[in-house]
Short mmCIF file of C-alpha atoms (C1' of nucleotides) and ligand atoms in Angstrom, two decimals:
data_model
loop_
_atom_site.label_atom_id
_atom_site.label_comp_id
_atom_site.label_asym_id
_atom_site.label_seq_id
_atom_site.Cartn_x
_atom_site.Cartn_y
_atom_site.Cartn_z
CA MET A 1 -15.93 -43.29 11.08
CA GLN A 2 -17.97 -40.35 9.94
CA GLU A 3 -17.08 -37.18 8.16
CA ARG A 4 -14.37 -35.34 10.06
CA SER A 5 -15.88 -31.92 10.79
CA ALA A 6 -15.67 -30.52 7.26
CA ILE A 7 -15.62 -26.81 6.59
CA ALA A 8 -19.15 -25.50 6.96
CA SER A 9 -20.71 -23.20 4.36
CA SER A 10 -21.82 -19.81 5.59
CA ALA A 11 -25.41 -20.97 5.15
CA THR A 12 -24.73 -23.85 7.53
CA GLU A 13 -23.02 -21.50 9.96
CA ASP A 14 -26.03 -19.21 9.98
CA TYR A 15 -28.47 -22.04 10.55
CA VAL A 16 -26.72 -23.47 13.61
CA LYS A 17 -26.16 -19.99 14.99
CA VAL A 18 -29.87 -19.19 14.83
CA ILE A 19 -30.89 -22.60 16.17
CA TYR A 20 -28.59 -22.26 19.15
CA SER A 21 -29.28 -18.64 19.97
CA HIS A 22 -33.03 -19.18 19.94
CA THR A 23 -32.80 -21.16 23.16
CA GLU A 24 -30.20 -18.95 24.75
CA TRP A 25 -32.53 -16.74 26.77
CA GLN A 26 -35.69 -18.80 26.54
CA PRO A 27 -36.09 -22.57 26.77
CA GLU A 28 -38.48 -23.10 23.85
CA PRO A 29 -36.91 -25.23 21.11
CA ILE A 30 -37.10 -23.86 17.60
CA THR A 31 -39.43 -25.05 14.86
CA SER A 32 -38.94 -24.94 11.10
CA SER A 33 -41.20 -21.97 10.57
CA VAL A 34 -39.59 -19.84 13.28
CA LEU A 35 -36.19 -20.76 11.92
CA ALA A 36 -37.39 -19.76 8.46
CA ALA A 37 -38.67 -16.44 9.75
CA ARG A 38 -35.41 -15.67 11.58
CA LEU A 39 -33.37 -16.50 8.50
CA GLY A 40 -35.72 -14.72 6.11
CA LEU A 41 -36.21 -17.88 4.07
CA ALA A 42 -39.15 -19.94 2.89
CA PRO A 43 -40.10 -22.83 5.21
CA SER A 44 -39.55 -25.32 2.43
CA SER A 45 -35.95 -24.18 2.09
CA VAL A 46 -35.41 -24.67 5.79
CA THR A 47 -36.83 -28.17 5.84
CA GLU A 48 -34.38 -29.20 3.14
CA MET A 49 -31.41 -27.53 4.72
CA VAL A 50 -32.19 -29.00 8.13
CA LYS A 51 -32.09 -32.43 6.55
CA LYS A 52 -28.61 -31.62 5.32
CA LEU A 53 -27.58 -30.42 8.77
CA ALA A 54 -28.83 -33.72 10.17
CA ALA A 55 -26.94 -35.65 7.52
CA ALA A 56 -23.82 -33.68 8.44
CA GLY A 57 -24.24 -34.64 12.10
CA LEU A 58 -24.92 -31.08 13.23
CA ALA A 59 -28.61 -31.32 14.09
CA THR A 60 -31.36 -33.75 14.83
CA HIS A 61 -34.85 -33.31 13.55
CA VAL A 62 -38.05 -35.13 14.39
CA PRO A 63 -40.22 -34.69 11.30
CA TYR A 64 -42.95 -32.11 12.01
CA GLY A 65 -41.21 -31.39 15.28
CA ALA A 66 -38.42 -29.28 16.70
CA VAL A 67 -34.88 -28.86 15.47
CA THR A 68 -32.09 -29.56 17.96
CA LEU A 69 -28.35 -29.32 17.70
CA THR A 70 -26.00 -32.21 18.29
CA SER A 71 -22.95 -31.51 20.41
CA GLU A 72 -21.02 -30.99 17.21
CA GLY A 73 -23.65 -28.53 16.01
CA ARG A 74 -23.58 -26.75 19.33
CA SER A 75 -19.86 -26.27 19.23
CA LEU A 76 -20.05 -24.89 15.70
CA ALA A 77 -22.79 -22.53 16.88
CA LEU A 78 -20.70 -21.38 19.83
CA ARG A 79 -17.77 -20.82 17.54
CA MET A 80 -19.90 -18.64 15.29
CA LEU A 81 -21.44 -16.71 18.16
CA ARG A 82 -17.98 -16.03 19.52
CA ARG A 83 -17.07 -14.65 16.11
CA HIS A 84 -20.21 -12.60 15.70
CA ARG A 85 -20.08 -11.08 19.14
CA LEU A 86 -16.38 -10.38 19.27
CA ILE A 87 -16.68 -8.61 15.94
CA GLU A 88 -19.63 -6.55 17.16
CA THR A 89 -17.73 -5.59 20.29
CA TRP A 90 -14.67 -4.66 18.26
CA LEU A 91 -16.68 -2.49 15.86
CA VAL A 92 -18.08 -0.56 18.80
CA GLU A 93 -14.83 -0.31 20.75
CA SER A 94 -12.40 0.35 17.93
CA PHE A 95 -14.42 1.88 15.13
CA GLY A 96 -17.04 3.99 16.83
CA TYR A 97 -20.00 2.05 15.50
CA GLY A 98 -23.25 2.45 17.41
CA TRP A 99 -24.79 -0.65 18.97
CA ASP A 100 -27.56 -0.43 16.40
CA GLU A 101 -25.06 -0.45 13.51
CA VAL A 102 -22.89 -3.46 14.21
CA HIS A 103 -25.13 -6.41 13.53
CA ASP A 104 -25.20 -6.40 9.74
CA GLU A 105 -21.46 -5.87 9.40
CA ALA A 106 -20.77 -8.68 11.90
CA GLU A 107 -23.20 -10.94 10.09
CA VAL A 108 -20.91 -10.87 7.06
CA LEU A 109 -17.50 -10.67 8.72
CA GLU A 110 -18.15 -13.62 11.03
CA HIS A 111 -17.85 -15.89 8.00
CA ALA A 112 -14.79 -14.18 6.59
CA VAL A 113 -12.17 -13.61 9.26
CA SER A 114 -9.56 -16.22 10.11
CA ASP A 115 -9.09 -17.69 13.56
CA ARG A 116 -5.78 -15.93 13.82
CA PHE A 117 -7.38 -12.58 13.09
CA LEU A 118 -10.27 -13.21 15.44
CA GLU A 119 -8.01 -14.10 18.35
CA ALA A 120 -5.94 -11.01 17.63
CA ILE A 121 -8.96 -8.77 18.11
CA ALA A 122 -10.06 -10.80 21.14
CA GLY A 123 -6.67 -10.01 22.64
CA LYS A 124 -6.90 -6.31 21.80
CA LEU A 125 -10.28 -6.17 23.52
CA GLY A 126 -9.03 -7.99 26.61
CA HIS A 127 -11.09 -11.11 25.96
CA PRO A 128 -14.50 -9.64 26.78
CA LEU A 129 -17.30 -11.94 27.95
CA ARG A 130 -20.27 -10.01 26.64
CA ASP A 131 -21.05 -8.08 23.50
CA PRO A 132 -22.56 -4.59 23.13
CA HIS A 133 -26.04 -6.05 23.55
CA GLY A 134 -25.23 -8.10 26.62
CA ASP A 135 -25.07 -11.41 24.77
CA PRO A 136 -22.40 -13.69 26.26
CA ILE A 137 -19.28 -14.24 24.19
CA PRO A 138 -18.30 -17.93 24.29
CA ARG A 139 -14.65 -18.54 25.07
CA ALA A 140 -12.37 -20.12 22.50
CA ASP A 141 -12.73 -23.44 24.34
CA GLY A 142 -16.51 -23.32 23.91
CA SER A 143 -17.50 -22.45 27.46
CA VAL A 144 -20.09 -19.72 28.08
CA GLU A 145 -21.29 -17.62 30.98
CA GLN A 146 -25.04 -17.35 30.56
CA PRO A 147 -26.47 -14.74 32.97
CA ASP A 148 -29.77 -15.33 34.73
CA ALA A 149 -32.29 -12.86 33.47
CA VAL A 150 -36.00 -12.04 33.31
CA LEU A 151 -37.66 -10.71 30.22
CA LEU A 152 -38.92 -7.21 31.00
CA ALA A 153 -42.32 -8.22 29.64
CA ASP A 154 -42.47 -10.99 32.28
CA ALA A 155 -41.18 -8.96 35.23
CA PRO A 156 -43.73 -8.34 37.99
CA ASP A 157 -44.82 -4.85 39.07
CA GLY A 158 -42.26 -3.33 41.35
CA PHE A 159 -39.41 -5.43 40.00
CA SER A 160 -36.14 -3.64 39.71
CA GLY A 161 -32.90 -4.82 38.12
CA PRO A 162 -30.04 -3.95 35.79
CA VAL A 163 -30.36 -4.29 32.03
CA VAL A 164 -28.50 -7.46 31.19
CA ARG A 165 -29.36 -7.83 27.55
CA ILE A 166 -31.17 -6.06 24.74
CA SER A 167 -31.93 -8.08 21.65
CA ASP A 168 -30.04 -6.79 18.64
CA ARG A 169 -32.58 -8.03 16.15
CA ASP A 170 -34.23 -4.69 15.48
CA PRO A 171 -31.72 -1.87 14.95
CA ALA A 172 -34.43 0.79 15.05
CA LEU A 173 -35.52 -0.38 18.48
CA LEU A 174 -31.92 -0.42 19.68
CA GLN A 175 -31.44 3.11 18.48
CA TYR A 176 -34.65 4.24 20.15
CA LEU A 177 -33.78 2.61 23.46
CA GLY A 178 -30.25 4.01 23.27
CA ASP A 179 -31.64 7.50 22.71
CA GLN A 180 -33.87 7.06 25.76
CA GLY A 181 -30.80 6.31 27.86
CA PHE A 182 -31.06 2.52 28.01
CA ALA A 183 -27.66 0.90 28.31
CA LEU A 184 -26.26 -2.31 29.75
CA ASP A 185 -26.29 -2.24 33.55
CA SER A 186 -28.62 0.75 33.84
CA VAL A 187 -31.28 -0.09 36.41
CA VAL A 188 -34.89 -0.39 35.30
CA THR A 189 -37.87 -0.53 37.62
CA VAL A 190 -41.28 -1.83 36.60
CA VAL A 191 -43.83 0.72 37.77
CA GLU A 192 -47.12 -0.48 36.46
CA ARG A 193 -48.73 -2.54 33.77
CA ARG A 194 -51.35 -0.44 31.95
CA PRO A 195 -54.65 -2.31 31.68
CA PHE A 196 -56.08 -4.13 28.66
CA GLY A 197 -52.72 -5.21 27.19
CA GLY A 198 -51.42 -1.66 27.21
CA ALA A 199 -47.89 -0.46 27.68
CA LEU A 200 -45.58 -1.15 30.59
CA ALA A 201 -44.59 1.84 32.66
CA VAL A 202 -40.95 1.72 33.80
CA ARG A 203 -38.51 4.02 35.48
CA LEU A 204 -34.90 4.53 34.41
CA ASP A 205 -32.55 7.06 36.00
CA GLY A 206 -35.47 8.80 37.63
CA ALA A 207 -37.29 9.31 34.33
CA GLY A 208 -40.45 7.39 33.42
CA PHE A 209 -41.28 5.66 30.16
CA ASP A 210 -44.12 3.73 28.66
CA LEU A 211 -42.77 0.80 26.71
CA GLY A 212 -44.78 -1.16 24.15
CA ASP A 213 -44.86 -4.86 23.63
CA GLU A 214 -41.97 -4.99 21.18
CA ALA A 215 -39.67 -3.13 23.52
CA THR A 216 -40.50 -5.11 26.66
CA ARG A 217 -39.89 -8.35 24.75
CA ALA A 218 -36.41 -7.19 23.76
CA VAL A 219 -35.05 -6.22 27.17
CA TRP A 220 -33.79 -8.64 29.85
CA LEU A 221 -33.20 -7.65 33.46
CA GLY A 222 -30.77 -9.31 35.84
CA ALA A 223 -31.10 -10.37 39.46
CA GLY A 224 -33.13 -7.64 41.11
CA SER A 225 -35.66 -7.07 43.79
CA SER A 226 -39.44 -6.99 43.97
CA MET B 1 -31.30 1.93 -20.19
CA GLN B 2 -29.11 -0.91 -19.06
CA GLU B 3 -28.74 -2.63 -15.74
CA ARG B 4 -27.80 -0.13 -13.06
CA SER B 5 -24.49 -1.46 -11.72
CA ALA B 6 -25.92 -4.38 -9.74
CA ILE B 7 -24.11 -5.88 -6.79
CA ALA B 8 -21.33 -8.09 -8.09
CA SER B 9 -20.78 -11.60 -6.75
CA SER B 10 -17.41 -12.32 -5.21
CA ALA B 11 -16.63 -14.52 -8.21
CA THR B 12 -17.22 -11.54 -10.48
CA GLU B 13 -15.11 -9.36 -8.22
CA ASP B 14 -12.23 -11.81 -8.40
CA TYR B 15 -12.38 -12.10 -12.17
CA VAL B 16 -12.20 -8.37 -12.85
CA LYS B 17 -9.51 -7.95 -10.23
CA VAL B 18 -7.29 -10.55 -11.91
CA ILE B 19 -8.01 -9.25 -15.40
CA TYR B 20 -7.07 -5.74 -14.42
CA SER B 21 -4.02 -6.54 -12.34
CA HIS B 22 -2.52 -8.71 -15.05
CA THR B 23 -1.82 -5.61 -17.16
CA GLU B 24 -0.77 -3.46 -14.25
CA TRP B 25 2.98 -4.00 -14.51
CA GLN B 26 3.17 -5.53 -17.98
CA PRO B 27 1.24 -4.56 -21.09
CA GLU B 28 0.23 -8.03 -22.29
CA PRO B 29 -3.54 -8.52 -22.27
CA ILE B 30 -4.82 -11.61 -20.53
CA THR B 31 -6.11 -14.76 -22.24
CA SER B 32 -8.65 -17.26 -20.97
CA SER B 33 -6.07 -19.86 -20.04
CA VAL B 34 -3.89 -17.47 -18.07
CA LEU B 35 -6.96 -16.15 -16.34
CA ALA B 36 -7.96 -19.72 -15.53
CA ALA B 37 -4.51 -20.47 -14.13
CA ARG B 38 -4.50 -17.32 -11.97
CA LEU B 39 -7.94 -18.15 -10.60
CA GLY B 40 -7.22 -21.83 -10.18
CA LEU B 41 -10.17 -22.77 -12.38
CA ALA B 42 -10.72 -24.87 -15.47
CA PRO B 43 -10.52 -22.94 -18.76
CA SER B 44 -14.05 -23.95 -19.63
CA SER B 45 -15.35 -22.33 -16.47
CA VAL B 46 -13.56 -19.12 -17.35
CA THR B 47 -14.94 -18.97 -20.87
CA GLU B 48 -18.44 -19.20 -19.50
CA MET B 49 -17.91 -16.68 -16.75
CA VAL B 50 -16.27 -14.21 -19.14
CA LYS B 51 -19.40 -14.38 -21.24
CA LYS B 52 -21.40 -13.40 -18.19
CA LEU B 53 -19.01 -10.54 -17.46
CA ALA B 54 -19.51 -9.34 -21.03
CA ALA B 55 -23.28 -9.62 -20.68
CA ALA B 56 -23.04 -7.57 -17.49
CA GLY B 57 -21.10 -4.86 -19.29
CA LEU B 58 -17.91 -5.42 -17.33
CA ALA B 59 -15.70 -6.98 -20.00
CA THR B 60 -15.36 -7.43 -23.71
CA HIS B 61 -14.16 -10.63 -25.26
CA VAL B 62 -13.15 -11.44 -28.81
CA PRO B 63 -13.74 -15.20 -29.11
CA TYR B 64 -10.40 -17.04 -29.02
CA GLY B 65 -8.77 -13.74 -28.18
CA ALA B 66 -8.00 -11.58 -25.19
CA VAL B 67 -10.28 -10.45 -22.39
CA THR B 68 -10.50 -6.71 -21.77
CA LEU B 69 -12.37 -4.69 -19.18
CA THR B 70 -14.91 -2.01 -20.02
CA SER B 71 -14.62 1.22 -18.09
CA GLU B 72 -17.26 -0.12 -15.75
CA GLY B 73 -15.26 -3.32 -15.27
CA ARG B 74 -12.12 -1.29 -14.69
CA SER B 75 -13.72 0.76 -11.98
CA LEU B 76 -15.00 -2.34 -10.23
CA ALA B 77 -11.49 -3.81 -10.46
CA LEU B 78 -9.97 -0.66 -8.98
CA ARG B 79 -12.50 -0.72 -6.20
CA MET B 80 -11.56 -4.31 -5.39
CA LEU B 81 -7.83 -3.67 -5.58
CA ARG B 82 -8.25 -0.73 -3.22
CA ARG B 83 -9.99 -3.08 -0.84
CA HIS B 84 -7.48 -5.88 -1.18
CA ARG B 85 -4.44 -3.68 -0.77
CA LEU B 86 -5.76 -1.52 2.03
CA ILE B 87 -6.64 -4.66 3.94
CA GLU B 88 -3.18 -6.13 3.35
CA THR B 89 -1.55 -2.91 4.52
CA TRP B 90 -3.75 -2.82 7.58
CA LEU B 91 -2.98 -6.43 8.51
CA VAL B 92 0.74 -5.63 8.40
CA GLU B 93 0.53 -2.28 10.16
CA SER B 94 -2.04 -3.08 12.82
CA PHE B 95 -1.90 -6.82 13.33
CA GLY B 96 1.73 -7.72 12.87
CA TYR B 97 1.18 -9.98 9.89
CA GLY B 98 4.19 -10.65 7.70
CA TRP B 99 4.06 -9.57 4.07
CA ASP B 100 3.93 -13.23 3.12
CA GLU B 101 0.89 -13.85 5.33
CA VAL B 102 -1.56 -11.17 4.29
CA HIS B 103 -2.69 -12.21 0.85
CA ASP B 104 -5.03 -15.07 1.69
CA GLU B 105 -6.75 -13.21 4.50
CA ALA B 106 -7.21 -10.14 2.28
CA GLU B 107 -8.54 -12.34 -0.51
CA VAL B 108 -11.53 -13.21 1.67
CA LEU B 109 -12.01 -9.96 3.58
CA GLU B 110 -12.04 -7.80 0.44
CA HIS B 111 -15.47 -9.23 -0.37
CA ALA B 112 -16.82 -8.90 3.14
CA VAL B 113 -16.07 -5.48 4.61
CA SER B 114 -18.40 -2.55 4.11
CA ASP B 115 -17.34 0.72 2.49
CA ARG B 116 -17.72 2.43 5.83
CA PHE B 117 -15.37 -0.02 7.47
CA LEU B 118 -12.87 0.15 4.65
CA GLU B 119 -12.69 3.92 4.70
CA ALA B 120 -12.28 3.81 8.46
CA ILE B 121 -9.14 1.71 8.15
CA ALA B 122 -7.93 3.84 5.24
CA GLY B 123 -8.18 6.81 7.58
CA LYS B 124 -6.35 5.03 10.39
CA LEU B 125 -3.54 4.19 7.99
CA GLY B 126 -3.30 7.76 6.68
CA HIS B 127 -4.59 6.87 3.22
CA PRO B 128 -1.53 4.98 2.00
CA LEU B 129 -0.82 4.80 -1.72
CA ARG B 130 1.00 1.50 -1.84
CA ASP B 131 0.57 -1.86 -0.15
CA PRO B 132 3.21 -4.04 1.58
CA HIS B 133 4.27 -5.44 -1.79
CA GLY B 134 4.55 -2.09 -3.52
CA ASP B 135 1.31 -2.43 -5.44
CA PRO B 136 -0.43 0.92 -5.81
CA ILE B 137 -3.60 1.45 -3.80
CA PRO B 138 -6.25 3.13 -5.95
CA ARG B 139 -7.91 6.12 -4.32
CA ALA B 140 -11.59 6.04 -3.47
CA ASP B 141 -12.27 8.11 -6.59
CA GLY B 142 -10.63 5.46 -8.77
CA SER B 143 -7.38 7.25 -9.56
CA VAL B 144 -4.08 5.36 -9.29
CA GLU B 145 -0.39 6.22 -9.17
CA GLN B 146 1.32 3.53 -11.21
CA PRO B 147 5.12 3.71 -10.71
CA ASP B 148 7.48 3.17 -13.64
CA ALA B 149 9.43 0.00 -13.09
CA VAL B 150 11.61 -2.61 -14.75
CA LEU B 151 11.28 -6.30 -14.08
CA LEU B 152 14.49 -7.47 -12.45
CA ALA B 153 14.67 -10.28 -15.02
CA ASP B 154 14.73 -7.66 -17.79
CA ALA B 155 17.18 -5.24 -16.18
CA PRO B 156 20.54 -4.93 -17.96
CA ASP B 157 23.84 -5.77 -16.32
CA GLY B 158 24.97 -2.94 -14.09
CA PHE B 159 21.45 -1.62 -13.59
CA SER B 160 20.76 -0.31 -10.11
CA GLY B 161 17.49 0.82 -8.60
CA PRO B 162 15.17 0.61 -5.60
CA VAL B 163 12.77 -2.29 -5.18
CA VAL B 164 9.41 -0.88 -6.17
CA ARG B 165 7.31 -4.01 -6.12
CA ILE B 166 7.50 -7.68 -5.28
CA SER B 167 4.71 -9.88 -6.54
CA ASP B 168 2.67 -11.30 -3.69
CA ARG B 169 1.58 -14.35 -5.62
CA ASP B 170 3.99 -16.80 -4.00
CA PRO B 171 4.13 -16.44 -0.20
CA ALA B 172 7.13 -18.78 0.06
CA LEU B 173 9.10 -16.58 -2.30
CA LEU B 174 8.10 -13.47 -0.37
CA GLN B 175 9.26 -15.06 2.83
CA TYR B 176 12.54 -16.08 1.28
CA LEU B 177 13.20 -12.65 -0.16
CA GLY B 178 12.22 -11.03 3.10
CA ASP B 179 14.68 -13.26 4.97
CA GLN B 180 17.41 -12.24 2.54
CA GLY B 181 16.78 -8.59 3.39
CA PHE B 182 14.70 -7.58 0.39
CA ALA B 183 12.27 -4.82 1.23
CA LEU B 184 10.53 -2.02 -0.60
CA ASP B 185 13.00 0.77 -1.46
CA SER B 186 16.10 -1.27 -0.77
CA VAL B 187 18.51 -0.77 -3.66
CA VAL B 188 19.38 -3.71 -5.87
CA THR B 189 22.20 -3.79 -8.41
CA VAL B 190 22.42 -6.28 -11.25
CA VAL B 191 25.94 -7.65 -11.22
CA GLU B 192 26.00 -10.30 -13.87
CA ARG B 193 23.85 -12.71 -15.78
CA ARG B 194 25.24 -16.22 -15.46
CA PRO B 195 25.56 -17.90 -18.85
CA PHE B 196 23.26 -20.55 -20.35
CA GLY B 197 20.03 -19.27 -18.72
CA GLY B 198 21.56 -19.43 -15.29
CA ALA B 199 20.83 -17.27 -12.29
CA LEU B 200 21.12 -13.53 -12.03
CA ALA B 201 23.78 -12.20 -9.67
CA VAL B 202 22.63 -9.13 -7.76
CA ARG B 203 23.91 -7.03 -4.92
CA LEU B 204 21.79 -5.77 -2.03
CA ASP B 205 23.18 -3.85 0.95
CA GLY B 206 26.68 -4.92 0.05
CA ALA B 207 25.79 -8.61 0.04
CA GLY B 208 25.59 -10.66 -3.16
CA PHE B 209 22.91 -13.12 -4.19
CA ASP B 210 22.19 -15.42 -7.05
CA LEU B 211 18.51 -15.21 -7.91
CA GLY B 212 16.70 -17.80 -10.01
CA ASP B 213 14.15 -17.19 -12.68
CA GLU B 214 11.14 -17.22 -10.40
CA ALA B 215 12.62 -14.60 -8.13
CA THR B 216 13.80 -12.23 -10.84
CA ARG B 217 10.35 -12.35 -12.43
CA ALA B 218 8.73 -11.29 -9.18
CA VAL B 219 10.81 -8.20 -8.39
CA TRP B 220 10.43 -4.78 -10.04
CA LEU B 221 13.02 -2.01 -9.79
CA GLY B 222 12.31 1.69 -10.05
CA ALA B 223 14.10 4.46 -11.94
CA GLY B 224 17.77 3.69 -11.55
CA SER B 225 21.05 3.95 -13.34
CA SER B 226 22.98 1.73 -15.69
"C1'" DC C 1 -63.53 -39.82 17.35
"C1'" DC C 2 -63.70 -36.92 13.41
"C1'" DT C 3 -62.54 -33.14 10.87
"C1'" DA C 4 -60.99 -28.34 9.71
"C1'" DT C 5 -57.02 -25.65 9.93
"C1'" DA C 6 -52.36 -24.71 10.38
"C1'" DA C 7 -47.74 -26.27 10.15
"C1'" DT C 8 -44.54 -28.95 7.68
"C1'" DT C 9 -42.66 -31.58 4.00
"C1'" DT C 10 -42.28 -33.08 -0.80
"C1'" DC C 11 -41.65 -32.03 -5.42
"C1'" DG C 12 -40.36 -29.83 -9.59
"C1'" DG C 13 -37.76 -26.07 -10.80
"C1'" DT C 14 -34.27 -21.96 -10.78
"C1'" DG C 15 -29.68 -19.41 -10.70
"C1'" DT C 16 -24.85 -19.43 -9.99
"C1'" DG C 17 -20.53 -21.19 -10.69
"C1'" DC C 18 -17.98 -24.96 -11.34
"C1'" DC C 19 -16.07 -29.44 -14.08
"C1'" DG C 20 -14.42 -32.90 -17.88
"C1'" DA C 21 -14.89 -34.50 -22.50
"C1'" DA C 22 -15.61 -33.42 -27.05
"C1'" DA C 23 -15.79 -30.15 -30.77
"C1'" DA C 24 -14.16 -26.01 -32.92
"C1'" DT C 25 -10.74 -22.74 -33.99
"C1'" DA C 26 -6.19 -20.51 -34.47
"C1'" DC C 27 -1.50 -20.63 -35.72
"C1'" DG C 28 3.32 -21.93 -36.58
"C1'" DT C 29 5.99 -25.13 -39.49
"C1'" DG C 30 6.97 -27.39 -43.34
"C1'" DC D 1 -1.08 -23.09 -48.16
"C1'" DA D 2 -2.05 -27.21 -45.70
"C1'" DC D 3 -1.78 -29.67 -41.59
"C1'" DG D 4 -0.89 -30.93 -36.83
"C1'" DT D 5 -0.86 -29.05 -32.30
"C1'" DA D 6 -2.28 -26.11 -28.78
"C1'" DT D 7 -5.80 -23.16 -27.24
"C1'" DT D 8 -10.47 -22.10 -26.64
"C1'" DT D 9 -15.28 -22.97 -26.65
"C1'" DT D 10 -19.41 -25.86 -26.41
"C1'" DC D 11 -21.97 -29.21 -24.15
"C1'" DG D 12 -23.98 -32.11 -20.65
"C1'" DG D 13 -23.80 -32.47 -15.87
"C1'" DC D 14 -23.18 -31.47 -10.87
"C1'" DA D 15 -23.46 -29.19 -6.09
"C1'" DC D 16 -25.49 -25.83 -3.41
"C1'" DA D 17 -29.07 -23.21 -1.69
"C1'" DC D 18 -33.01 -21.24 -2.67
"C1'" DC D 19 -38.46 -20.87 -4.16
"C1'" DG D 20 -43.75 -21.76 -4.80
"C1'" DA D 21 -47.36 -25.06 -5.26
"C1'" DA D 22 -49.16 -29.25 -3.89
"C1'" DA D 23 -49.34 -32.96 -0.73
"C1'" DT D 24 -48.95 -34.55 3.85
"C1'" DT D 25 -49.29 -34.58 8.79
"C1'" DA D 26 -50.39 -32.81 13.42
"C1'" DT D 27 -53.74 -31.09 16.58
"C1'" DA D 28 -57.44 -28.75 18.55
"C1'" DG D 29 -62.43 -28.11 18.82
"C1'" DG D 30 -66.66 -30.05 18.34
MN1 LIG E 1 -25.77 -9.34 16.30
MN1 LIG E 2 -25.00 -8.76 19.61
MN1 LIG E 3 -2.43 -9.70 -2.36
MN1 LIG E 4 -0.34 -6.97 -2.22
#
DNA sequence: CCTATAATTTCGGTGTGCCGAAAATACGTG
DNA sequence: CACGTATTTTCGGCACACCGAAATTATAGG
């Protein structure tokens, strides 16, 4: 019999959360260096910690290869994402935070609130299934509704569809896009791809924008039409 | 020029909080061993940590003597007590927690919430000045209203006064007292002290109780009459 | 197939906060 | 005032999570 799922440190919680969420909207498995970059840590630190995750039965790791979660690791990750995203939603709904202001606060609170408290806010919010950025909120039983979506950067000319998700990694970008009128469910149409790796021209509510690489790699569009 | 008040670790925050609150209702300064007991740590750990607090300018310590806070330590303590007690109040008022259920959750959250968040809940609560246990909530500017009070164990026979504070250290005791009808502002009268270190007979809302040592050392009464 | 380069891991080391055992100190009693 | 006891401190050590430098491994181009 192995270690009965012991209480994870907040470092452990952050690792599995990042490992899981990396493959949420894209299939590419995560490598040590990407994991290090996302966590803001040195690669050597990550290698060591990943070994500990493996020893704890949360991850598997082929040396020099990708890091994958075990089913136990996945359920811890889903638990943490539920926490993170419910807290973000609650900060927006109940405290008037902007969608560009919630991430850092949630990043800390997700490790601190009790299950009782978390389920209380889930109830107050009516058990929402997506957070302010369109990321799916796993249910308490670990099930998730993952929407089909196309990265705006990959959408063909003429494609049109609702905004399904905007990555919350860069608050400044979120604020910019919010100011421009981008919101979940607003419909975006790809007008034209400027030549030589230039910007992507899109239309939103009748208005036109040129979006750079960073922006088009942060926005996902749902089932639409070409 | 010394270290500009650096961000304190949650260990540091807990130490100054306990040091300060020990002299809140009683004048006796705190010693290493009492501090260790309150924190649930070994005395040797406390000695070392107190040295670090002193080095950080938060406390002063006469070897083999008492631990005292500097003004900087005191203001950090007040900041933490404001956090702890506002969070406790909020859990009771907005989440239906019982007064015996809030302490542990607050103990964690006090280190995690941002100032913005804390002041938001303070506003929602109407800037209360005492928590569910009667402990004063310091204002954001660091000022406190400390009520005059007598420990029930020290009150003379015939003394009568409103409950001003009940220590939140023992949840089981809080629950018991709550079940018996004890609440802030309910009036308690000391009837008689049973001989040979026995219980203390009190009256509350017409009903009589015999309270043991632990209970009478946890309840404070306000200005009353003999 | 061989090698240069980039990614990854290993290794020695750090800071924080904790512990138990042993040594030092304080203090009440005789 | 001296001594035994209780308190406090010192000391060596540990767990956790991190780092940079050096060593190792993968792999892509020639
Ligand atoms: Mn987020
Ligand atoms: Mn989010
Ligand atoms: Mn409390
Ligand atoms: Mn309290």
